Amino acid sequence: MSSEWPLWEIFIRSQHGLAHKHVGSLHAVDAQMAIRNARDVYTRRNEGISIWVARSADIHASSPGDKDALFEPSNDKVYRHPTFFPMPDEVKHI
Amino acid sequence: MYAQMVDTGVSKVQDVAQMTPEERAFQDRIDADVKVEPKDWMPEAYRRTLIRQIQQHAHSEIVGMLPEGNWITRAPSLQRKATLMAKVQDEGGHGLYLYCAAETLGVSRDAMIADLHAGRVKYSSIFNYPTLTWADIGTIGWLVDGAAIMNQIPLCRCSYGPYARAMIRVCKEESFHQRQGYDIMLALCRGTPEQKAMAQDALNRWWWPSLMMFGPPDAASVHSAQSARWKIKLLSNDELRQRFVDQTVPQADYLGLAVPDDRLAWNAERGHYDFGEIDWQEFHEVIKGNGPCNRERMQTRIKAWEDGAWVREAALAHAEKHAARERHAA
Ligand SMILES: [Fe+2]
Ligand SMILES: [Fe+2]
């Protein structure tokens, strides 16, 4: 039996000038075919104006176990948010 | 539904006291409506059940292309043909969204297709009925896609992230399917007496199989209870079926068609329609493989897969040759 075509992750930039967003995956033999298939599978109704494809095997992800080590430190840095600094009512446009 | 009677592999719903700390933490997250994502720890039974459920759902979308595809070449106008092609193409897309959601759980596409072809995993009973006339295409869009919507909207909130996201995508496309079907019915019912009779005949044949799509009553099913606990089944089969009847009967009235059920009656006290007994014997026969088209559907799928093998192999070989040439040139 033949081997399976590689899996690709598909990212689409919508009409609205937003960043490319992950929409799902599909199988294709190469990047060109992945883009062509992504057009048929993920943009049948004008959902996008640009497509990125990347081999799933090339994507590296943080692991759920590292969540605390990665994201915990920013929890106690509330001063990074503007709401940390109350402004007097009299002061406008700030 | 598209995934009927999904086996969870458990013999009773797991008691909190018997859970390991990991299992308890997992259930707590589900109870708090935190989505489960592919790399998160999950109980093996949850993973296996979801693989079965999503896979059945995907196969149903793909096999579901066959009864409708049967009428593409014979659609009564160019517009109807273009619409039907778009609809059938969407169903292919739904199958692909779902296969890739299942693949995030660690099962390969080829393994799923092998499961389907070997009969180890089922697809919805509804696609084993024949499409005899053009009115069947209208009825499928109206009833079968209507029933699918009923089932899929709650699944947009299910606990597994990739499945929920695939369902959101699918639901956005389904209402076009249902409306184009009802539009076909409207045209037939406003047409000649022969056309209206054709519409009535299609409703007569599809009504009961559509009600069977929701599966047998699941009050006593441990699988349904466990799936509900995991939030991969959000409403019971009977609840969904009742909603479907309540929504569909007035639509049939508008068309001037009679729902083929003597016991159908509005129950003011319950605020719902009462309806007759479903022939579960027929349902189980169809699930076992003895419906009118089971063999033909599987033969068609297997033939398409086998006939396409050389194309898949050639495309891969071609891509590999190109990649090698590029490496050489670099
Ligand atoms: Fe669908
Ligand atoms: Fe559909």
GROMACS .gro file of C-alpha atoms and ligand atoms in nm:
model
  426
    1MET     CA    1   0.000   0.000   0.000
    2SER     CA    2   0.107   0.355  -0.061
    3SER     CA    3   0.205   0.596   0.211
    4GLU     CA    4  -0.022   0.879   0.319
    5TRP     CA    5   0.024   1.230   0.177
    6PRO     CA    6   0.178   1.467   0.433
    7LEU     CA    7  -0.047   1.680   0.653
    8TRP     CA    8  -0.041   2.061   0.619
    9GLU     CA    9  -0.175   2.328   0.854
   10ILE     CA   10  -0.371   2.601   0.681
   11PHE     CA   11  -0.380   2.970   0.773
   12ILE     CA   12  -0.613   3.219   0.605
   13ARG     CA   13  -0.614   3.598   0.605
   14SER     CA   14  -0.976   3.708   0.596
   15GLN     CA   15  -1.111   4.002   0.399
   16HIS     CA   16  -1.085   4.230   0.694
   17GLY     CA   17  -0.712   4.292   0.698
   18LEU     CA   18  -0.656   4.070   1.000
   19ALA     CA   19  -0.355   3.844   1.058
   20HIS     CA   20  -0.356   3.494   0.907
   21LYS     CA   21  -0.557   3.264   1.129
   22HIS     CA   22  -0.535   2.887   1.164
   23VAL     CA   23  -0.842   2.723   1.009
   24GLY     CA   24  -0.757   2.352   1.002
   25SER     CA   25  -0.544   2.107   0.811
   26LEU     CA   26  -0.544   1.894   0.499
   27HIS     CA   27  -0.331   1.644   0.307
   28ALA     CA   28  -0.126   1.737  -0.001
   29VAL     CA   29   0.192   1.619  -0.171
   30ASP     CA   30   0.357   1.961  -0.178
   31ALA     CA   31   0.303   2.328  -0.089
   32GLN     CA   32   0.150   2.416  -0.423
   33MET     CA   33  -0.112   2.144  -0.394
   34ALA     CA   34  -0.175   2.236  -0.030
   35ILE     CA   35  -0.257   2.594  -0.135
   36ARG     CA   36  -0.481   2.476  -0.416
   37ASN     CA   37  -0.666   2.233  -0.189
   38ALA     CA   38  -0.693   2.493   0.086
   39ARG     CA   39  -0.868   2.722  -0.157
   40ASP     CA   40  -1.132   2.455  -0.223
   41VAL     CA   41  -1.166   2.332   0.133
   42TYR     CA   42  -1.147   2.655   0.333
   43THR     CA   43  -1.243   2.947   0.106
   44ARG     CA   44  -1.554   2.845  -0.087
   45ARG     CA   45  -1.737   3.159   0.027
   46ASN     CA   46  -1.484   3.439   0.005
   47GLU     CA   47  -1.349   3.365   0.350
   48GLY     CA   48  -1.000   3.474   0.255
   49ILE     CA   49  -0.769   3.678   0.037
   50SER     CA   50  -0.444   3.505   0.127
   51ILE     CA   51  -0.339   3.152   0.226
   52TRP     CA   52  -0.037   3.027   0.420
   53VAL     CA   53   0.042   2.658   0.441
   54ALA     CA   54   0.300   2.486   0.661
   55ARG     CA   55   0.378   2.120   0.700
   56SER     CA   56   0.229   2.002   1.030
   57ALA     CA   57   0.557   1.827   1.105
   58ASP     CA   58   0.735   2.165   1.095
   59ILE     CA   59   0.516   2.327   1.358
   60HIS     CA   60   0.655   2.333   1.707
   61ALA     CA   61   0.420   2.401   1.994
   62SER     CA   62   0.455   2.476   2.362
   63SER     CA   63   0.335   2.185   2.573
   64PRO     CA   64   0.041   2.212   2.813
   65GLY     CA   65   0.275   2.103   3.096
   66ASP     CA   66   0.484   2.419   3.050
   67LYS     CA   67   0.185   2.646   3.088
   68ASP     CA   68   0.274   2.769   3.436
   69ALA     CA   69   0.641   2.825   3.361
   70LEU     CA   70   0.558   3.019   3.046
   71PHE     CA   71   0.254   3.222   3.137
   72GLU     CA   72   0.244   3.244   3.517
   73PRO     CA   73   0.511   3.520   3.541
   74SER     CA   74   0.293   3.774   3.360
   75ASN     CA   75   0.004   3.720   3.603
   76ASP     CA   76   0.152   3.944   3.874
   77LYS     CA   77   0.255   4.225   3.639
   78VAL     CA   78  -0.073   4.409   3.646
   79TYR     CA   79   0.115   4.738   3.601
   80ARG     CA   80   0.151   4.639   3.235
   81HIS     CA   81  -0.214   4.730   3.188
   82PRO     CA   82  -0.334   5.090   3.161
   83THR     CA   83  -0.611   5.025   3.413
   84PHE     CA   84  -0.342   4.991   3.684
   85PHE     CA   85  -0.305   5.372   3.681
   86PRO     CA   86  -0.624   5.548   3.788
   87MET     CA   87  -0.651   5.894   3.634
   88PRO     CA   88  -0.828   6.189   3.798
   89ASP     CA   89  -1.172   6.258   3.641
   90GLU     CA   90  -1.062   6.611   3.550
   91VAL     CA   91  -0.786   6.482   3.325
   92LYS     CA   92  -0.918   6.416   2.973
   93HIS     CA   93  -0.790   6.238   2.662
   94ILE     CA   94  -0.559   5.996   2.840
   95MET     CA   95  -2.747   1.128   1.419
   96TYR     CA   96  -2.455   1.151   1.178
   97ALA     CA   97  -2.284   0.964   1.460
   98GLN     CA   98  -2.547   0.720   1.585
   99MET     CA   99  -2.504   0.501   1.893
  100VAL     CA  100  -2.138   0.582   1.961
  101ASP     CA  101  -1.979   0.318   2.183
  102THR     CA  102  -1.787   0.474   2.472
  103GLY     CA  103  -1.631   0.145   2.576
  104VAL     CA  104  -1.757   0.189   2.933
  105SER     CA  105  -2.006  -0.040   3.108
  106LYS     CA  106  -2.121   0.225   3.354
  107VAL     CA  107  -2.072   0.596   3.394
  108GLN     CA  108  -1.756   0.648   3.593
  109ASP     CA  109  -1.810   0.744   3.953
  110VAL     CA  110  -1.614   1.043   4.087
  111ALA     CA  111  -1.488   0.827   4.377
  112GLN     CA  112  -1.322   0.585   4.133
  113MET     CA  113  -1.146   0.852   3.932
  114THR     CA  114  -0.772   0.899   3.946
  115PRO     CA  115  -0.661   1.253   4.037
  116GLU     CA  116  -0.587   1.314   3.667
  117GLU     CA  117  -0.932   1.196   3.562
  118ARG     CA  118  -1.095   1.412   3.827
  119ALA     CA  119  -0.901   1.720   3.717
  120PHE     CA  120  -1.006   1.645   3.359
  121GLN     CA  121  -1.375   1.614   3.454
  122ASP     CA  122  -1.352   1.937   3.658
  123ARG     CA  123  -1.224   2.123   3.354
  124ILE     CA  124  -1.507   1.986   3.141
  125ASP     CA  125  -1.760   2.083   3.408
  126ALA     CA  126  -1.612   2.435   3.405
  127ASP     CA  127  -1.653   2.447   3.023
  128VAL     CA  128  -1.279   2.463   2.956
  129LYS     CA  129  -1.212   2.321   2.609
  130VAL     CA  130  -0.989   2.016   2.571
  131GLU     CA  131  -0.714   2.069   2.314
  132PRO     CA  132  -0.511   1.804   2.125
  133LYS     CA  133  -0.200   1.808   2.342
  134ASP     CA  134  -0.388   1.813   2.674
  135TRP     CA  135  -0.401   1.498   2.883
  136MET     CA  136  -0.727   1.309   2.834
  137PRO     CA  137  -0.862   0.971   2.947
  138GLU     CA  138  -0.810   0.698   2.687
  139ALA     CA  139  -1.185   0.626   2.678
  140TYR     CA  140  -1.257   0.992   2.596
  141ARG     CA  141  -1.002   0.986   2.315
  142ARG     CA  142  -1.129   0.659   2.169
  143THR     CA  143  -1.494   0.762   2.190
  144LEU     CA  144  -1.425   1.093   2.018
  145ILE     CA  145  -1.226   0.921   1.743
  146ARG     CA  146  -1.527   0.694   1.681
  147GLN     CA  147  -1.778   0.978   1.694
  148ILE     CA  148  -1.591   1.226   1.473
  149GLN     CA  149  -1.497   0.951   1.234
  150GLN     CA  150  -1.861   0.834   1.197
  151HIS     CA  151  -1.959   1.193   1.145
  152ALA     CA  152  -1.692   1.241   0.875
  153HIS     CA  153  -1.784   0.918   0.693
  154SER     CA  154  -2.150   1.027   0.695
  155GLU     CA  155  -2.060   1.353   0.520
  156ILE     CA  156  -1.860   1.167   0.254
  157VAL     CA  157  -2.105   0.881   0.194
  158GLY     CA  158  -2.383   1.142   0.207
  159MET     CA  159  -2.247   1.288  -0.117
  160LEU     CA  160  -2.356   0.976  -0.307
  161PRO     CA  161  -2.739   0.990  -0.292
  162GLU     CA  162  -2.734   1.358  -0.395
  163GLY     CA  163  -2.452   1.321  -0.647
  164ASN     CA  164  -2.686   1.076  -0.820
  165TRP     CA  165  -2.896   1.372  -0.943
  166ILE     CA  166  -2.629   1.623  -1.049
  167THR     CA  167  -2.643   1.522  -1.414
  168ARG     CA  168  -3.023   1.522  -1.412
  169ALA     CA  169  -3.100   1.846  -1.225
  170PRO     CA  170  -3.391   2.023  -1.398
  171SER     CA  171  -3.207   2.351  -1.472
  172LEU     CA  172  -2.857   2.489  -1.491
  173GLN     CA  173  -2.915   2.689  -1.171
  174ARG     CA  174  -3.036   2.379  -0.981
  175LYS     CA  175  -2.735   2.186  -1.109
  176ALA     CA  176  -2.488   2.454  -0.999
  177THR     CA  177  -2.660   2.475  -0.659
  178LEU     CA  178  -2.655   2.099  -0.610
  179MET     CA  179  -2.288   2.078  -0.707
  180ALA     CA  180  -2.206   2.349  -0.452
  181LYS     CA  181  -2.406   2.167  -0.187
  182VAL     CA  182  -2.240   1.831  -0.253
  183GLN     CA  183  -1.898   1.999  -0.258
  184ASP     CA  184  -1.976   2.149   0.085
  185GLU     CA  185  -2.049   1.799   0.217
  186GLY     CA  186  -1.708   1.687   0.092
  187GLY     CA  187  -1.563   1.985   0.276
  188HIS     CA  188  -1.747   1.888   0.595
  189GLY     CA  189  -1.598   1.542   0.573
  190LEU     CA  190  -1.250   1.693   0.539
  191TYR     CA  191  -1.292   1.935   0.834
  192LEU     CA  192  -1.401   1.639   1.046
  193TYR     CA  193  -1.127   1.398   0.935
  194CYS     CA  194  -0.867   1.658   1.027
  195ALA     CA  195  -1.033   1.712   1.367
  196ALA     CA  196  -1.012   1.335   1.427
  197GLU     CA  197  -0.648   1.331   1.316
  198THR     CA  198  -0.559   1.567   1.602
  199LEU     CA  199  -0.646   1.274   1.833
  200GLY     CA  200  -0.369   1.061   1.685
  201VAL     CA  201  -0.554   0.849   1.427
  202SER     CA  202  -0.440   0.854   1.064
  203ARG     CA  203  -0.662   0.932   0.767
  204ASP     CA  204  -0.579   0.599   0.603
  205ALA     CA  205  -0.671   0.409   0.920
  206MET     CA  206  -1.011   0.581   0.929
  207ILE     CA  207  -1.079   0.503   0.566
  208ALA     CA  208  -0.975   0.142   0.622
  209ASP     CA  209  -1.218   0.127   0.919
  210LEU     CA  210  -1.503   0.250   0.700
  211HIS     CA  211  -1.428   0.012   0.416
  212ALA     CA  212  -1.398  -0.286   0.649
  213GLY     CA  213  -1.732  -0.197   0.811
  214ARG     CA  214  -1.570  -0.143   1.154
  215VAL     CA  215  -1.705   0.211   1.172
  216LYS     CA  216  -2.052   0.309   1.052
  217TYR     CA  217  -2.200   0.613   0.885
  218SER     CA  218  -2.551   0.748   0.931
  219SER     CA  219  -2.837   0.511   0.850
  220ILE     CA  220  -3.007   0.780   0.639
  221PHE     CA  221  -2.764   0.754   0.349
  222ASN     CA  222  -2.864   0.396   0.281
  223TYR     CA  223  -3.192   0.501   0.122
  224PRO     CA  224  -3.222   0.560  -0.254
  225THR     CA  225  -3.290   0.892  -0.429
  226LEU     CA  226  -3.557   0.791  -0.679
  227THR     CA  227  -3.686   1.126  -0.804
  228TRP     CA  228  -3.582   1.491  -0.813
  229ALA     CA  229  -3.817   1.554  -0.520
  230ASP     CA  230  -3.585   1.336  -0.308
  231ILE     CA  231  -3.315   1.600  -0.351
  232GLY     CA  232  -3.552   1.865  -0.217
  233THR     CA  233  -3.657   1.641   0.071
  234ILE     CA  234  -3.298   1.556   0.167
  235GLY     CA  235  -3.200   1.923   0.189
  236TRP     CA  236  -3.512   2.009   0.385
  237LEU     CA  237  -3.530   1.711   0.622
  238VAL     CA  238  -3.186   1.549   0.636
  239ASP     CA  239  -2.986   1.871   0.647
  240GLY     CA  240  -3.254   2.012   0.878
  241ALA     CA  241  -3.201   1.721   1.117
  242ALA     CA  242  -2.824   1.758   1.085
  243ILE     CA  243  -2.844   2.125   1.183
  244MET     CA  244  -3.050   2.034   1.489
  245ASN     CA  245  -2.777   1.797   1.601
  246GLN     CA  246  -2.477   2.005   1.500
  247ILE     CA  247  -2.566   2.337   1.659
  248PRO     CA  248  -2.529   2.202   2.015
  249LEU     CA  249  -2.203   2.029   1.910
  250CYS     CA  250  -2.050   2.373   1.845
  251ARG     CA  251  -2.028   2.388   2.228
  252CYS     CA  252  -1.882   2.039   2.276
  253SER     CA  253  -1.578   1.990   2.498
  254TYR     CA  254  -1.319   1.904   2.232
  255GLY     CA  255  -1.180   2.222   2.073
  256PRO     CA  256  -1.103   2.098   1.720
  257TYR     CA  257  -1.443   1.922   1.692
  258ALA     CA  258  -1.630   2.230   1.820
  259ARG     CA  259  -1.445   2.455   1.573
  260ALA     CA  260  -1.517   2.218   1.282
  261MET     CA  261  -1.886   2.222   1.380
  262ILE     CA  262  -1.898   2.602   1.378
  263ARG     CA  263  -1.765   2.599   1.023
  264VAL     CA  264  -2.013   2.328   0.919
  265CYS     CA  265  -2.312   2.506   1.076
  266LYS     CA  266  -2.236   2.825   0.886
  267GLU     CA  267  -2.280   2.629   0.562
  268GLU     CA  268  -2.576   2.408   0.652
  269SER     CA  269  -2.854   2.659   0.638
  270PHE     CA  270  -2.792   2.710   0.266
  271HIS     CA  271  -2.838   2.332   0.229
  272GLN     CA  272  -3.169   2.328   0.409
  273ARG     CA  273  -3.304   2.631   0.225
  274GLN     CA  274  -3.211   2.508  -0.122
  275GLY     CA  275  -3.395   2.185  -0.039
  276TYR     CA  276  -3.705   2.365   0.082
  277ASP     CA  277  -3.689   2.586  -0.227
  278ILE     CA  278  -3.703   2.274  -0.447
  279MET     CA  279  -4.007   2.156  -0.249
  280LEU     CA  280  -4.175   2.494  -0.284
  281ALA     CA  281  -4.131   2.485  -0.662
  282LEU     CA  282  -4.273   2.132  -0.685
  283CYS     CA  283  -4.566   2.206  -0.453
  284ARG     CA  284  -4.657   2.517  -0.651
  285GLY     CA  285  -4.626   2.320  -0.976
  286THR     CA  286  -4.846   2.069  -1.156
  287PRO     CA  287  -5.048   1.804  -0.967
  288GLU     CA  288  -4.788   1.548  -1.083
  289GLN     CA  289  -4.505   1.755  -0.935
  290LYS     CA  290  -4.689   1.795  -0.608
  291ALA     CA  291  -4.757   1.420  -0.596
  292MET     CA  292  -4.387   1.362  -0.650
  293ALA     CA  293  -4.308   1.588  -0.352
  294GLN     CA  294  -4.562   1.401  -0.136
  295ASP     CA  295  -4.418   1.065  -0.237
  296ALA     CA  296  -4.067   1.180  -0.141
  297LEU     CA  297  -4.188   1.305   0.199
  298ASN     CA  298  -4.366   0.973   0.255
  299ARG     CA  299  -4.045   0.781   0.197
  300TRP     CA  300  -3.803   1.013   0.386
  301TRP     CA  301  -4.006   1.114   0.692
  302TRP     CA  302  -3.951   0.808   0.909
  303PRO     CA  303  -3.586   0.750   0.812
  304SER     CA  304  -3.526   1.117   0.900
  305LEU     CA  305  -3.671   1.065   1.249
  306MET     CA  306  -3.449   0.757   1.287
  307MET     CA  307  -3.141   0.973   1.223
  308PHE     CA  308  -3.154   1.088   1.584
  309GLY     CA  309  -3.103   0.729   1.701
  310PRO     CA  310  -3.301   0.516   1.947
  311PRO     CA  311  -3.424   0.667   2.275
  312ASP     CA  312  -3.114   0.699   2.490
  313ALA     CA  313  -3.270   0.726   2.836
  314ALA     CA  314  -3.125   0.387   2.928
  315SER     CA  315  -2.797   0.409   2.737
  316VAL     CA  316  -2.479   0.419   2.946
  317HIS     CA  317  -2.287   0.539   2.639
  318SER     CA  318  -2.513   0.841   2.605
  319ALA     CA  319  -2.483   0.916   2.975
  320GLN     CA  320  -2.103   0.897   2.964
  321SER     CA  321  -2.088   1.109   2.647
  322ALA     CA  322  -2.315   1.368   2.811
  323ARG     CA  323  -2.080   1.373   3.111
  324TRP     CA  324  -1.790   1.444   2.876
  325LYS     CA  325  -1.995   1.705   2.691
  326ILE     CA  326  -1.955   1.542   2.355
  327LYS     CA  327  -2.330   1.479   2.345
  328LEU     CA  328  -2.527   1.780   2.464
  329LEU     CA  329  -2.893   1.689   2.413
  330SER     CA  330  -3.067   1.352   2.421
  331ASN     CA  331  -3.183   1.180   2.103
  332ASP     CA  332  -3.549   1.221   2.200
  333GLU     CA  333  -3.510   1.591   2.282
  334LEU     CA  334  -3.354   1.656   1.942
  335ARG     CA  335  -3.615   1.445   1.762
  336GLN     CA  336  -3.900   1.634   1.932
  337ARG     CA  337  -3.748   1.967   1.834
  338PHE     CA  338  -3.715   1.847   1.479
  339VAL     CA  339  -4.080   1.735   1.458
  340ASP     CA  340  -4.202   2.061   1.615
  341GLN     CA  341  -4.003   2.266   1.366
  342THR     CA  342  -4.077   2.060   1.057
  343VAL     CA  343  -4.452   1.993   1.076
  344PRO     CA  344  -4.553   2.358   1.018
  345GLN     CA  345  -4.311   2.368   0.723
  346ALA     CA  346  -4.488   2.064   0.572
  347ASP     CA  347  -4.824   2.235   0.637
  348TYR     CA  348  -4.706   2.540   0.446
  349LEU     CA  349  -4.616   2.320   0.149
  350GLY     CA  350  -4.959   2.159   0.168
  351LEU     CA  351  -4.800   1.818   0.219
  352ALA     CA  352  -4.926   1.555   0.464
  353VAL     CA  353  -4.679   1.409   0.713
  354PRO     CA  354  -4.723   1.030   0.683
  355ASP     CA  355  -4.820   0.967   1.047
  356ASP     CA  356  -5.184   0.911   1.160
  357ARG     CA  357  -5.090   0.975   1.518
  358LEU     CA  358  -4.931   1.311   1.457
  359ALA     CA  359  -5.124   1.571   1.661
  360TRP     CA  360  -5.053   1.896   1.841
  361ASN     CA  361  -5.054   1.843   2.216
  362ALA     CA  362  -5.145   2.180   2.370
  363GLU     CA  363  -5.071   2.056   2.719
  364ARG     CA  364  -4.712   1.957   2.637
  365GLY     CA  365  -4.666   2.237   2.387
  366HIS     CA  366  -4.527   1.981   2.141
  367TYR     CA  367  -4.646   1.753   1.863
  368ASP     CA  368  -4.721   1.393   1.962
  369PHE     CA  369  -4.612   1.146   1.698
  370GLY     CA  370  -4.632   0.776   1.619
  371GLU     CA  371  -4.404   0.484   1.694
  372ILE     CA  372  -4.077   0.457   1.500
  373ASP     CA  373  -3.995   0.120   1.343
  374TRP     CA  374  -3.671   0.049   1.530
  375GLN     CA  375  -3.653  -0.293   1.370
  376GLU     CA  376  -3.598  -0.121   1.034
  377PHE     CA  377  -3.337   0.110   1.188
  378HIS     CA  378  -3.135  -0.179   1.331
  379GLU     CA  379  -3.151  -0.366   1.002
  380VAL     CA  380  -3.016  -0.062   0.816
  381ILE     CA  381  -2.739  -0.015   1.074
  382LYS     CA  382  -2.646  -0.382   1.038
  383GLY     CA  383  -2.596  -0.334   0.666
  384ASN     CA  384  -2.932  -0.453   0.533
  385GLY     CA  385  -3.080  -0.122   0.417
  386PRO     CA  386  -3.181  -0.069   0.055
  387CYS     CA  387  -2.843   0.076  -0.053
  388ASN     CA  388  -2.579  -0.025   0.206
  389ARG     CA  389  -2.389  -0.256  -0.029
  390GLU     CA  390  -2.399  -0.017  -0.320
  391ARG     CA  391  -2.274   0.274  -0.107
  392MET     CA  392  -1.977   0.079   0.025
  393GLN     CA  393  -1.890  -0.063  -0.316
  394THR     CA  394  -1.892   0.286  -0.465
  395ARG     CA  395  -1.667   0.426  -0.189
  396ILE     CA  396  -1.421   0.137  -0.207
  397LYS     CA  397  -1.407   0.153  -0.586
  398ALA     CA  398  -1.340   0.529  -0.578
  399TRP     CA  399  -1.062   0.475  -0.323
  400GLU     CA  400  -0.900   0.189  -0.514
  401ASP     CA  401  -0.933   0.352  -0.856
  402GLY     CA  402  -0.768   0.665  -0.715
  403ALA     CA  403  -0.469   0.479  -0.568
  404TRP     CA  404  -0.244   0.525  -0.872
  405VAL     CA  405  -0.316   0.899  -0.874
  406ARG     CA  406  -0.222   0.933  -0.508
  407GLU     CA  407   0.097   0.735  -0.564
  408ALA     CA  408   0.193   0.923  -0.881
  409ALA     CA  409   0.135   1.264  -0.721
  410LEU     CA  410   0.355   1.171  -0.427
  411ALA     CA  411   0.631   1.032  -0.652
  412HIS     CA  412   0.618   1.346  -0.865
  413ALA     CA  413   0.647   1.574  -0.561
  414GLU     CA  414   0.937   1.369  -0.427
  415LYS     CA  415   1.122   1.387  -0.760
  416HIS     CA  416   1.075   1.763  -0.769
  417ALA     CA  417   1.195   1.806  -0.414
  418ALA     CA  418   1.504   1.597  -0.490
  419ARG     CA  419   1.580   1.805  -0.801
  420GLU     CA  420   1.553   2.125  -0.600
  421ARG     CA  421   1.787   1.989  -0.332
  422HIS     CA  422   2.030   1.900  -0.610
  423ALA     CA  423   2.015   2.246  -0.766
  424ALA     CA  424   2.070   2.418  -0.430
  425FE      FE  425  -2.275   1.841   0.603
  426FE      FE  426  -2.546   1.964   0.459
   0.00000   0.00000   0.00000
